[in-house]
Amino acid sequence: MSEMLEIVSDVFEKMCKDFVTKETVDLLEEGQWASALWQQLEDNELLKVAVTEQHGGANGDIADLLALYQLVGYYSVPAPVLEHTLANFILEAVGLTPYSTVTTILFDEQYDKADGTMHHVPWARVAQQLVLVAKKQLMVIDLSQATITQATNLAAEPRDTVSFQQAGIIAQVALSKQQLQQLISYSTAAKLAAMSGALDKAFQLTVRYSKEREQFGRPIHRFQLIQQHIAILAGEAAIATAAIENIAHGMERSEIAFASIRLDEASKIVATSAHQVHAAIGVTYEHSLQHYTRRLWAWRDEGFTAHYWQNQLAQELLQIEDLWAWMTTK
Amino acid sequence: MKLPVVQFTREQQAFRLKVRAFLQQHLKAGTFQTKCDSWLSGSDSAFSKLIAAQGWIGMTWPKHYGGAERSTIERYILTEEFLAAGAPVAAHWFADRQTGPLLLRFGTEEQRQFFLAKIIQGECFFAIGLSEPNSGSDLASVRTKAEKVEGGWLVNGAKTWTSNAHDAHYMVTLVRTAPYDEQHKHKGLSQLIIDLHAPGVTITPIPYLTGERHFNDVFFDNVFVPDSMVVGTLGNGWAQGLAELAFERSGPERILSTFPLLNELIVELKKAHDIAGLATASKLLAEMWSLRNLSLGVAQVLEEGGEVAIPAALVKSIGTKFEQKIPEIARLLVRAYPSLQAERAFDRYMAQSILHAPGFTIRGGTSEVLYGIVAKGVVAQ
């Protein structure tokens, strides 16, 4: 971790601690987002970490963003931090100008003409513009002219329906196949970083609960079967963290595929064990565990999923000559 | 738990290719046949000699003792190439992985001078004497005892499940040098190097379920061990043994024991142009990649002298489960008829994997014991 990143992460984490409480996250259920946090992040220029100096940013790279997204997942930040910063990073990557006003992003390979209706658009209700990555082009769409119908994912995060009579396209750029692949890698890595944060938090919450909760006259972490759950959770959290650290170095496509598939598995294992240890309290709104497990269940099926990457890998495997040589040249 | 990311240097990649070329050459020449679980069940002293001739035993040890002072990461590369090729490296395995580092850390100058050069030359193999008939997971309850006599110790008792003791020259043996005390079981334990050809040592095979000779019972009947063969401090055997475990639990041998089968699975699926099968099999590759990240991270921390007991226990418990899973997934993707005598590699590796798999989560610390270590560690943090 670079020195700059360490400082940025520390400040970002402090703001999450100050502004993202269980209550703030709960308010998302009622459609209220953490605008106070957003203001703080904006005032402290934390939304411009990976924007170039030319546009008033700190010149960070994707690795810096991934470190922030781990915190987004760890604190279940109820604001479009990931979407906005990723959208701007991608805009600059294709030679366009980033925005200060709230910006969101959607990948829709089917969508080559921006008219009609788009589903599951993250945070469209609070965003000014949408970066739409289609198969052969990237478009920036003015959302002020769109009809937005509110909808949510499994974790009550805004995933709105956006429809147009005619979309106001503010900017547009053609994408080569290689460019599209790179943007897909960024998008997948971003989601995985957030997932790894949520995985780690679910593990931490479970350890804490196992120390607080007593049954049969002792804290439940003293029972061997609970210890097994804790060990399994520790392993999945360590695997997820190491996966993100590894993809951040190099952003290699097949490594992103591996991470996607493995974190999909980790989400299943962690959600199952964390809930089992928390028992009844964990499946209610009383406890914050559900903020993390619901996000994991939502995120794993959004954007580029393990299903997508398994098929990508299958195609790649057909081309390779020797499995071991291929696995060890990364 | 944050582990470092290991990125191989150009020199390390070149070293990997050199090892790979050596293995390919010997595979083609028929020096060995690829086999699953070859690091523990493929003992071939002639092949160990060939490896020694390359300078690949004790390669991280000081030059002063005949080593090459290469890095832990290079040894990691060497080891995973052996495993991927399914090469028979069991004969020198424990001496290279455990005994050398143990002697470098705790041994006397005389012991280092005597043993390290022989190990490096592939002439001296070690076994590890831990379990006893009544001491398995509860290792601190061992009862084999050493009584002080003039100039040394008289050992009586028995070790069991001792891998490859029949091929080894010596055994690092955990014994009781002070009377057993139920309240302080970990005290009074010491590590002695026992010459397995000394009078009073009897080694008898316990056939493994493949029919191979692998495990042994080792009996001691008034075996004399000179004072010079005590490793480290008398009574400190438990702590010294624990220090070895990080090396034992976190290496690629906890991930790749059934890699030859995984490789053959991909070969078969590609032959059949089975996209759906490859998509399913890619889950195994993702698991392997993620475990390797952890395992390499631990190797790097070990290189820097850091504390890795918990991540090492994690690598072993998760990695061995992965090794066990490979045959179970593979047999549903490609039709198999597992047989140790099969002509078809897929069927042969399948048989080896199925029959060796139950041992993966037992040897070197059962998963249940490891889960306990990890859970207690994270709860205490």
JSON list of C-alpha atoms in Angstrom, two decimals, chain A residues 31-134:
[
{"chain": "A", "resi": 31, "resn": "GLY", "atom": "CA", "xyz": [-35.11, 5.13, 0.48]},
{"chain": "A", "resi": 32, "resn": "GLN", "atom": "CA", "xyz": [-32.87, 7.56, 2.38]},
{"chain": "A", "resi": 33, "resn": "TRP", "atom": "CA", "xyz": [-29.24, 7.61, 1.38]},
{"chain": "A", "resi": 34, "resn": "ALA", "atom": "CA", "xyz": [-26.21, 8.86, 3.27]},
{"chain": "A", "resi": 35, "resn": "SER", "atom": "CA", "xyz": [-26.05, 12.32, 1.75]},
{"chain": "A", "resi": 36, "resn": "ALA", "atom": "CA", "xyz": [-24.24, 13.70, 4.81]},
{"chain": "A", "resi": 37, "resn": "LEU", "atom": "CA", "xyz": [-21.46, 11.16, 4.27]},
{"chain": "A", "resi": 38, "resn": "TRP", "atom": "CA", "xyz": [-21.38, 12.07, 0.60]},
{"chain": "A", "resi": 39, "resn": "GLN", "atom": "CA", "xyz": [-20.92, 15.74, 1.48]},
{"chain": "A", "resi": 40, "resn": "GLN", "atom": "CA", "xyz": [-18.03, 14.87, 3.77]},
{"chain": "A", "resi": 41, "resn": "LEU", "atom": "CA", "xyz": [-16.37, 12.70, 1.15]},
{"chain": "A", "resi": 42, "resn": "GLU", "atom": "CA", "xyz": [-16.77, 15.43, -1.42]},
{"chain": "A", "resi": 43, "resn": "ASP", "atom": "CA", "xyz": [-15.45, 18.15, 0.89]},
{"chain": "A", "resi": 44, "resn": "ASN", "atom": "CA", "xyz": [-12.39, 16.05, 1.64]},
{"chain": "A", "resi": 45, "resn": "GLU", "atom": "CA", "xyz": [-11.87, 15.19, -2.04]},
{"chain": "A", "resi": 46, "resn": "LEU", "atom": "CA", "xyz": [-12.13, 11.49, -1.31]},
{"chain": "A", "resi": 47, "resn": "LEU", "atom": "CA", "xyz": [-14.29, 10.96, -4.35]},
{"chain": "A", "resi": 48, "resn": "LYS", "atom": "CA", "xyz": [-11.42, 12.14, -6.53]},
{"chain": "A", "resi": 49, "resn": "VAL", "atom": "CA", "xyz": [-8.79, 9.69, -5.32]},
{"chain": "A", "resi": 50, "resn": "ALA", "atom": "CA", "xyz": [-8.41, 8.09, -8.75]},
{"chain": "A", "resi": 51, "resn": "VAL", "atom": "CA", "xyz": [-9.16, 11.16, -10.83]},
{"chain": "A", "resi": 52, "resn": "THR", "atom": "CA", "xyz": [-6.14, 12.56, -12.67]},
{"chain": "A", "resi": 53, "resn": "GLU", "atom": "CA", "xyz": [-4.40, 15.70, -11.45]},
{"chain": "A", "resi": 54, "resn": "GLN", "atom": "CA", "xyz": [-5.45, 17.36, -14.68]},
{"chain": "A", "resi": 55, "resn": "HIS", "atom": "CA", "xyz": [-9.04, 17.15, -13.46]},
{"chain": "A", "resi": 56, "resn": "GLY", "atom": "CA", "xyz": [-8.29, 18.05, -9.89]},
{"chain": "A", "resi": 57, "resn": "GLY", "atom": "CA", "xyz": [-7.83, 14.54, -8.50]},
{"chain": "A", "resi": 58, "resn": "ALA", "atom": "CA", "xyz": [-5.13, 12.65, -6.61]},
{"chain": "A", "resi": 59, "resn": "ASN", "atom": "CA", "xyz": [-3.99, 10.57, -9.59]},
{"chain": "A", "resi": 60, "resn": "GLY", "atom": "CA", "xyz": [-4.63, 7.22, -7.92]},
{"chain": "A", "resi": 61, "resn": "ASP", "atom": "CA", "xyz": [-5.05, 3.98, -9.83]},
{"chain": "A", "resi": 62, "resn": "ILE", "atom": "CA", "xyz": [-7.38, 0.99, -9.79]},
{"chain": "A", "resi": 63, "resn": "ALA", "atom": "CA", "xyz": [-5.48, -0.55, -6.86]},
{"chain": "A", "resi": 64, "resn": "ASP", "atom": "CA", "xyz": [-6.25, 2.56, -4.80]},
{"chain": "A", "resi": 65, "resn": "LEU", "atom": "CA", "xyz": [-9.91, 2.32, -5.72]},
{"chain": "A", "resi": 66, "resn": "LEU", "atom": "CA", "xyz": [-10.06, -1.37, -4.82]},
{"chain": "A", "resi": 67, "resn": "ALA", "atom": "CA", "xyz": [-8.75, -0.56, -1.34]},
{"chain": "A", "resi": 68, "resn": "LEU", "atom": "CA", "xyz": [-11.59, 1.95, -0.89]},
{"chain": "A", "resi": 69, "resn": "TYR", "atom": "CA", "xyz": [-14.17, -0.50, -2.24]},
{"chain": "A", "resi": 70, "resn": "GLN", "atom": "CA", "xyz": [-13.10, -3.03, 0.39]},
{"chain": "A", "resi": 71, "resn": "LEU", "atom": "CA", "xyz": [-14.09, -0.40, 2.95]},
{"chain": "A", "resi": 72, "resn": "VAL", "atom": "CA", "xyz": [-17.34, 0.30, 1.07]},
{"chain": "A", "resi": 73, "resn": "GLY", "atom": "CA", "xyz": [-18.17, -3.37, 1.55]},
{"chain": "A", "resi": 74, "resn": "TYR", "atom": "CA", "xyz": [-16.86, -3.54, 5.11]},
{"chain": "A", "resi": 75, "resn": "TYR", "atom": "CA", "xyz": [-19.09, -0.64, 6.21]},
{"chain": "A", "resi": 76, "resn": "SER", "atom": "CA", "xyz": [-21.98, -1.29, 3.77]},
{"chain": "A", "resi": 77, "resn": "VAL", "atom": "CA", "xyz": [-21.76, 2.37, 2.74]},
{"chain": "A", "resi": 78, "resn": "PRO", "atom": "CA", "xyz": [-25.26, 3.49, 1.74]},
{"chain": "A", "resi": 79, "resn": "ALA", "atom": "CA", "xyz": [-24.14, 5.86, -1.02]},
{"chain": "A", "resi": 80, "resn": "PRO", "atom": "CA", "xyz": [-22.97, 5.44, -4.63]},
{"chain": "A", "resi": 81, "resn": "VAL", "atom": "CA", "xyz": [-19.27, 5.79, -3.78]},
{"chain": "A", "resi": 82, "resn": "LEU", "atom": "CA", "xyz": [-18.24, 2.79, -5.85]},
{"chain": "A", "resi": 83, "resn": "GLU", "atom": "CA", "xyz": [-20.43, 3.64, -8.82]},
{"chain": "A", "resi": 84, "resn": "HIS", "atom": "CA", "xyz": [-19.42, 7.29, -8.96]},
{"chain": "A", "resi": 85, "resn": "THR", "atom": "CA", "xyz": [-15.69, 6.79, -8.60]},
{"chain": "A", "resi": 86, "resn": "LEU", "atom": "CA", "xyz": [-15.61, 3.81, -10.95]},
{"chain": "A", "resi": 87, "resn": "ALA", "atom": "CA", "xyz": [-17.65, 5.69, -13.57]},
{"chain": "A", "resi": 88, "resn": "ASN", "atom": "CA", "xyz": [-15.19, 8.57, -13.47]},
{"chain": "A", "resi": 89, "resn": "PHE", "atom": "CA", "xyz": [-12.18, 6.28, -13.55]},
{"chain": "A", "resi": 90, "resn": "ILE", "atom": "CA", "xyz": [-13.61, 4.56, -16.62]},
{"chain": "A", "resi": 91, "resn": "LEU", "atom": "CA", "xyz": [-14.44, 7.86, -18.30]},
{"chain": "A", "resi": 92, "resn": "GLU", "atom": "CA", "xyz": [-10.83, 8.94, -18.03]},
{"chain": "A", "resi": 93, "resn": "ALA", "atom": "CA", "xyz": [-9.65, 5.51, -19.16]},
{"chain": "A", "resi": 94, "resn": "VAL", "atom": "CA", "xyz": [-11.48, 6.01, -22.46]},
{"chain": "A", "resi": 95, "resn": "GLY", "atom": "CA", "xyz": [-10.37, 9.63, -22.79]},
{"chain": "A", "resi": 96, "resn": "LEU", "atom": "CA", "xyz": [-13.49, 11.42, -21.50]},
{"chain": "A", "resi": 97, "resn": "THR", "atom": "CA", "xyz": [-13.82, 13.99, -18.72]},
{"chain": "A", "resi": 98, "resn": "PRO", "atom": "CA", "xyz": [-14.91, 12.99, -15.22]},
{"chain": "A", "resi": 99, "resn": "TYR", "atom": "CA", "xyz": [-17.86, 14.60, -13.42]},
{"chain": "A", "resi": 100, "resn": "SER", "atom": "CA", "xyz": [-18.18, 16.12, -9.98]},
{"chain": "A", "resi": 101, "resn": "THR", "atom": "CA", "xyz": [-21.93, 15.64, -9.80]},
{"chain": "A", "resi": 102, "resn": "VAL", "atom": "CA", "xyz": [-23.17, 12.17, -8.88]},
{"chain": "A", "resi": 103, "resn": "THR", "atom": "CA", "xyz": [-22.46, 9.76, -11.70]},
{"chain": "A", "resi": 104, "resn": "THR", "atom": "CA", "xyz": [-23.43, 6.13, -12.00]},
{"chain": "A", "resi": 105, "resn": "ILE", "atom": "CA", "xyz": [-22.51, 3.29, -14.31]},
{"chain": "A", "resi": 106, "resn": "LEU", "atom": "CA", "xyz": [-24.17, 0.36, -16.02]},
{"chain": "A", "resi": 107, "resn": "PHE", "atom": "CA", "xyz": [-22.77, -2.35, -18.26]},
{"chain": "A", "resi": 108, "resn": "ASP", "atom": "CA", "xyz": [-25.29, -3.53, -20.82]},
{"chain": "A", "resi": 109, "resn": "GLU", "atom": "CA", "xyz": [-23.75, -5.43, -23.70]},
{"chain": "A", "resi": 110, "resn": "GLN", "atom": "CA", "xyz": [-27.10, -5.65, -25.46]},
{"chain": "A", "resi": 111, "resn": "TYR", "atom": "CA", "xyz": [-27.60, -1.93, -25.43]},
{"chain": "A", "resi": 112, "resn": "ASP", "atom": "CA", "xyz": [-26.21, -0.17, -28.43]},
{"chain": "A", "resi": 113, "resn": "LYS", "atom": "CA", "xyz": [-28.75, 2.59, -28.80]},
{"chain": "A", "resi": 114, "resn": "ALA", "atom": "CA", "xyz": [-29.67, 4.52, -25.70]},
{"chain": "A", "resi": 115, "resn": "ASP", "atom": "CA", "xyz": [-33.42, 4.55, -25.95]},
{"chain": "A", "resi": 116, "resn": "GLY", "atom": "CA", "xyz": [-36.14, 2.48, -24.40]},
{"chain": "A", "resi": 117, "resn": "THR", "atom": "CA", "xyz": [-35.70, 1.06, -20.93]},
{"chain": "A", "resi": 118, "resn": "MET", "atom": "CA", "xyz": [-32.79, 0.01, -18.78]},
{"chain": "A", "resi": 119, "resn": "HIS", "atom": "CA", "xyz": [-33.16, -2.10, -15.67]},
{"chain": "A", "resi": 120, "resn": "HIS", "atom": "CA", "xyz": [-31.18, -2.36, -12.44]},
{"chain": "A", "resi": 121, "resn": "VAL", "atom": "CA", "xyz": [-29.41, 0.97, -12.87]},
{"chain": "A", "resi": 122, "resn": "PRO", "atom": "CA", "xyz": [-27.55, 1.59, -9.58]},
{"chain": "A", "resi": 123, "resn": "TRP", "atom": "CA", "xyz": [-28.48, 4.78, -7.81]},
{"chain": "A", "resi": 124, "resn": "ALA", "atom": "CA", "xyz": [-30.13, 6.36, -10.89]},
{"chain": "A", "resi": 125, "resn": "ARG", "atom": "CA", "xyz": [-32.47, 8.30, -8.58]},
{"chain": "A", "resi": 126, "resn": "VAL", "atom": "CA", "xyz": [-29.64, 10.43, -7.17]},
{"chain": "A", "resi": 127, "resn": "ALA", "atom": "CA", "xyz": [-27.30, 10.51, -10.16]},
{"chain": "A", "resi": 128, "resn": "GLN", "atom": "CA", "xyz": [-27.05, 13.29, -12.72]},
{"chain": "A", "resi": 129, "resn": "GLN", "atom": "CA", "xyz": [-25.53, 11.18, -15.43]},
{"chain": "A", "resi": 130, "resn": "LEU", "atom": "CA", "xyz": [-25.13, 7.56, -16.35]},
{"chain": "A", "resi": 131, "resn": "VAL", "atom": "CA", "xyz": [-22.08, 6.01, -17.97]},
{"chain": "A", "resi": 132, "resn": "LEU", "atom": "CA", "xyz": [-23.50, 3.26, -20.12]},
{"chain": "A", "resi": 133, "resn": "VAL", "atom": "CA", "xyz": [-20.98, 0.70, -21.36]},
{"chain": "A", "resi": 134, "resn": "ALA", "atom": "CA", "xyz": [-22.44, -1.15, -24.31]}
]
